[in-house]
C-alpha positions in Angstrom: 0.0 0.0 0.0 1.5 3.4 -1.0 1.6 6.3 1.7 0.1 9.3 0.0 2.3 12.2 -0.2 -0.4 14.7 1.6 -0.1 12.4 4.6 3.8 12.5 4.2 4.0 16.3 4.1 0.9 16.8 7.5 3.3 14.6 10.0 5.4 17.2 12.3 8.6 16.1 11.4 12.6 17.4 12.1 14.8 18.5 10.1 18.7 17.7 12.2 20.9 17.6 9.0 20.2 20.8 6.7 23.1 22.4 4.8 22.5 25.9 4.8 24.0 26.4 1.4 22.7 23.2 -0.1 19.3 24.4 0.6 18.6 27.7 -2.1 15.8 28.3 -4.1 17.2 28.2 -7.4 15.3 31.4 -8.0 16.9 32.7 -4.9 20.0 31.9 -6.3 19.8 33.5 -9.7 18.4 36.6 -8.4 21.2 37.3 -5.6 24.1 36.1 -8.8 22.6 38.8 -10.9 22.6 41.6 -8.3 26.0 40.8 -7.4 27.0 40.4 -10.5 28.5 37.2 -10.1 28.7 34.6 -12.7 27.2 31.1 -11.9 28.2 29.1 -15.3 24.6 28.9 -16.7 22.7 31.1 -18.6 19.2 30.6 -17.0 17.7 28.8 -14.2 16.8 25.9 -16.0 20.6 25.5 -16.7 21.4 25.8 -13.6 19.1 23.5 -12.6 20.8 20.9 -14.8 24.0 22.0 -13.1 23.2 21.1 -9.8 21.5 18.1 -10.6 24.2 15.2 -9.5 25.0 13.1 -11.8 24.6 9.4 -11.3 27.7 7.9 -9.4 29.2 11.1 -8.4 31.3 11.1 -5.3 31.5 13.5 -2.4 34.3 16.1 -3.8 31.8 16.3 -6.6 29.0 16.9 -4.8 30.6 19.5 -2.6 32.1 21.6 -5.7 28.0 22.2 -6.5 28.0 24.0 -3.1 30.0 26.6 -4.7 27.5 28.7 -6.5 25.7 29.1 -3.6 28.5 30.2 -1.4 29.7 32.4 -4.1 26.2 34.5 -3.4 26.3 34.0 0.4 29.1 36.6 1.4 27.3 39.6 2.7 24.3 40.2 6.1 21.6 40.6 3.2 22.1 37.3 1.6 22.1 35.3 4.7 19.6 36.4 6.4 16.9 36.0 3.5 18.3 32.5 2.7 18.0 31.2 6.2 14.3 32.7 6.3 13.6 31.1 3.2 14.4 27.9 4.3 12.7 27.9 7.4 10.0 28.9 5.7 10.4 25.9 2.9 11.0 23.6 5.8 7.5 25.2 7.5 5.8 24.3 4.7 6.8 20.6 5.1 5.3 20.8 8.7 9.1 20.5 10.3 8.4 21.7 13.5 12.6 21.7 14.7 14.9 22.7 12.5 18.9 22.7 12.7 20.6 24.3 9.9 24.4 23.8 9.6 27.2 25.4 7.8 30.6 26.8 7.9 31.2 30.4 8.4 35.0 30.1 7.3 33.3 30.1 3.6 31.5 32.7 4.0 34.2 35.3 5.0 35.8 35.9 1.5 34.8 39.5 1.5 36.1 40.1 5.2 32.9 39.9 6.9 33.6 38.8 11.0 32.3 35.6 12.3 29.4 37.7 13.6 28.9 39.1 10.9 28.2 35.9 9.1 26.2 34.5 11.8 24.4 36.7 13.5 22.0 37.3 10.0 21.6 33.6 10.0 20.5 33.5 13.4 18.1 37.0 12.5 16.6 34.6 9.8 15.5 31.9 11.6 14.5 33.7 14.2 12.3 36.3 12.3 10.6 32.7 10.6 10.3 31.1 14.4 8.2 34.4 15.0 6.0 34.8 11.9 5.8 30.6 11.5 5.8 28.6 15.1 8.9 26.3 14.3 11.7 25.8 16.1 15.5 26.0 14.8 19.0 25.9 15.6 22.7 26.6 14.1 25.5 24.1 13.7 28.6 25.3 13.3 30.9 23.5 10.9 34.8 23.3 10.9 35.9 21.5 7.6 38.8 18.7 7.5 40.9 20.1 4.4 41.3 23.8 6.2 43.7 24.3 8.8 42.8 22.4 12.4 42.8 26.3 14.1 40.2 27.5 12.2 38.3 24.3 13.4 39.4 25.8 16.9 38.5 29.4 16.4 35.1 28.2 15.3 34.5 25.4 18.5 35.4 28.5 20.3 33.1 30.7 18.5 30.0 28.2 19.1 30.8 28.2 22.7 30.5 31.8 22.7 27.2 31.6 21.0 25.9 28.9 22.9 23.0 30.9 24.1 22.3 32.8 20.9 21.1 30.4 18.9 23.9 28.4 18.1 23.2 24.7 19.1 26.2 22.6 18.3 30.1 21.9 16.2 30.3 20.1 13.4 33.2 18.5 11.1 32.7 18.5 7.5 34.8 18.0 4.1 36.6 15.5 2.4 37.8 12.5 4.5 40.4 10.9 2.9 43.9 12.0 4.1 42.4 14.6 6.1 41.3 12.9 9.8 39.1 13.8 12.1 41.8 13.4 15.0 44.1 16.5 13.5 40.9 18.6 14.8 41.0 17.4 17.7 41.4 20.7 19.9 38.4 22.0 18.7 36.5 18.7 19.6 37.7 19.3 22.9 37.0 22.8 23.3 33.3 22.0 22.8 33.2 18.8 24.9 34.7 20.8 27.8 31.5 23.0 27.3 29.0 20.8 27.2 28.2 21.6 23.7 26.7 19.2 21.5 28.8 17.5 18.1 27.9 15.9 14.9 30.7 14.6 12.7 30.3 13.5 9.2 31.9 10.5 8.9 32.2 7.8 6.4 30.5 8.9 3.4 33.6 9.0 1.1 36.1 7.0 3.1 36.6 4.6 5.3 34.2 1.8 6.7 31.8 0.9 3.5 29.1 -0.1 5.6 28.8 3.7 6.5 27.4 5.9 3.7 26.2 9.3 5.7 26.9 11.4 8.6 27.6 9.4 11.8 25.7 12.3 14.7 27.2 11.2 17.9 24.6 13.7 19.8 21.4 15.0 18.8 21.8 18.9 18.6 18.8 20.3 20.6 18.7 23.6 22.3 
């Protein structure tokens, strides 16, 4: 017996793994290129569509480069904060009650914006949707395995010193292979020793086959 959609979509559901910059609107995306002027690679939204369609068989460092576009647009307060109401607002429509959005600031800082800065819209966002829709969310933090450990560090740090603004818990994130989860392992401590919650992704490029997506040691609830 098939489950009809309609019921799918009514269940109050949550939402603990949601890429912040793999979640657009492609019309969100092609509007904020062509203000900024910057070039995606397609000429129109169906194109792009195409382009950031997987193909069949692709591994994880292909997957990621699609994340590029979208970080490309996300580099400034306005952009954020419309693209983290937008998706609470998708999710909302989906009935997701609790919502935890991750992401890495560290990619978002190529025009010289503070960690604040690239947060604190984020955190506006969700919190303007939370008002205006009745849901719950929450920010992950993400350090990434190819950049340097210390920048893992600085960002355990900074989620420590969010920890009552919104954001909810660390993450690690990137490409696994010859990049370990143990050279980070200052920043895992520095949130441990805080009582703050951690998700790693694990396995989904590397390592044990049996493991194909994010290993979440904790669940990442305010």
């Amino acid at each position: 017996m098939s489950i009809p959609i309609s019921l799918i979509q009514s269940l109050p559901k949550t939402d603990l793994h949601c890429h912040l910059d793999g979640s657009l609107r492609l019309e969100t995306l092609w509007e904020l290129a062509e203000r900024r002027s910057i070039e995606l690679g397609a000429g129109s939204i169906e194109e792009l569509r195409a382009m950031l369609t997987p193909r069949t068989g692709a591994n994880l460092g292909e997957y990621v480069e699609m994340f590029e576009p979208a970080i490309s647009v996300l580099q400034d307060a306005e952009a954020l904060r419309r693209v983290a109401y937008e998706l609470a607002e998708d999710a909302a429509r989906e009935n997701i009650r609790y919502l935890e959005v991750r992401y890495s600031p560290i990619l978002h800082a190529r025009r010289g914006l503070s960690l604040p800065e690239i947060v604190d819209p984020v955190l506006q966002g969700l919190r303007d949707a939370e008002l205006k829709l009745g849901m719950v969310s929450g920010v992950i933090l993400c350090g990434i395995r190819t950049i340097s450990p210390e920048v893992s560090l600085e960002l355990a740090r900074f989620a420590v010193s969010y920890r009552k603004k919104g954001v909810v818990g660390f993450d690690l994130a990137g490409a696994e292979k010859d990049y370990p989860a143990k050279d980070h392992v200052k920043a895992f401590y520095e949130i441990l020793n805080n009582n703050i919650n951690v998700t790693v992704h694990a396995g989904e490029d590397f390592g044990a086959p049996s493991i194909h997506q994010a290993i979440h040691y904790c669940g990442a609830h305010r």
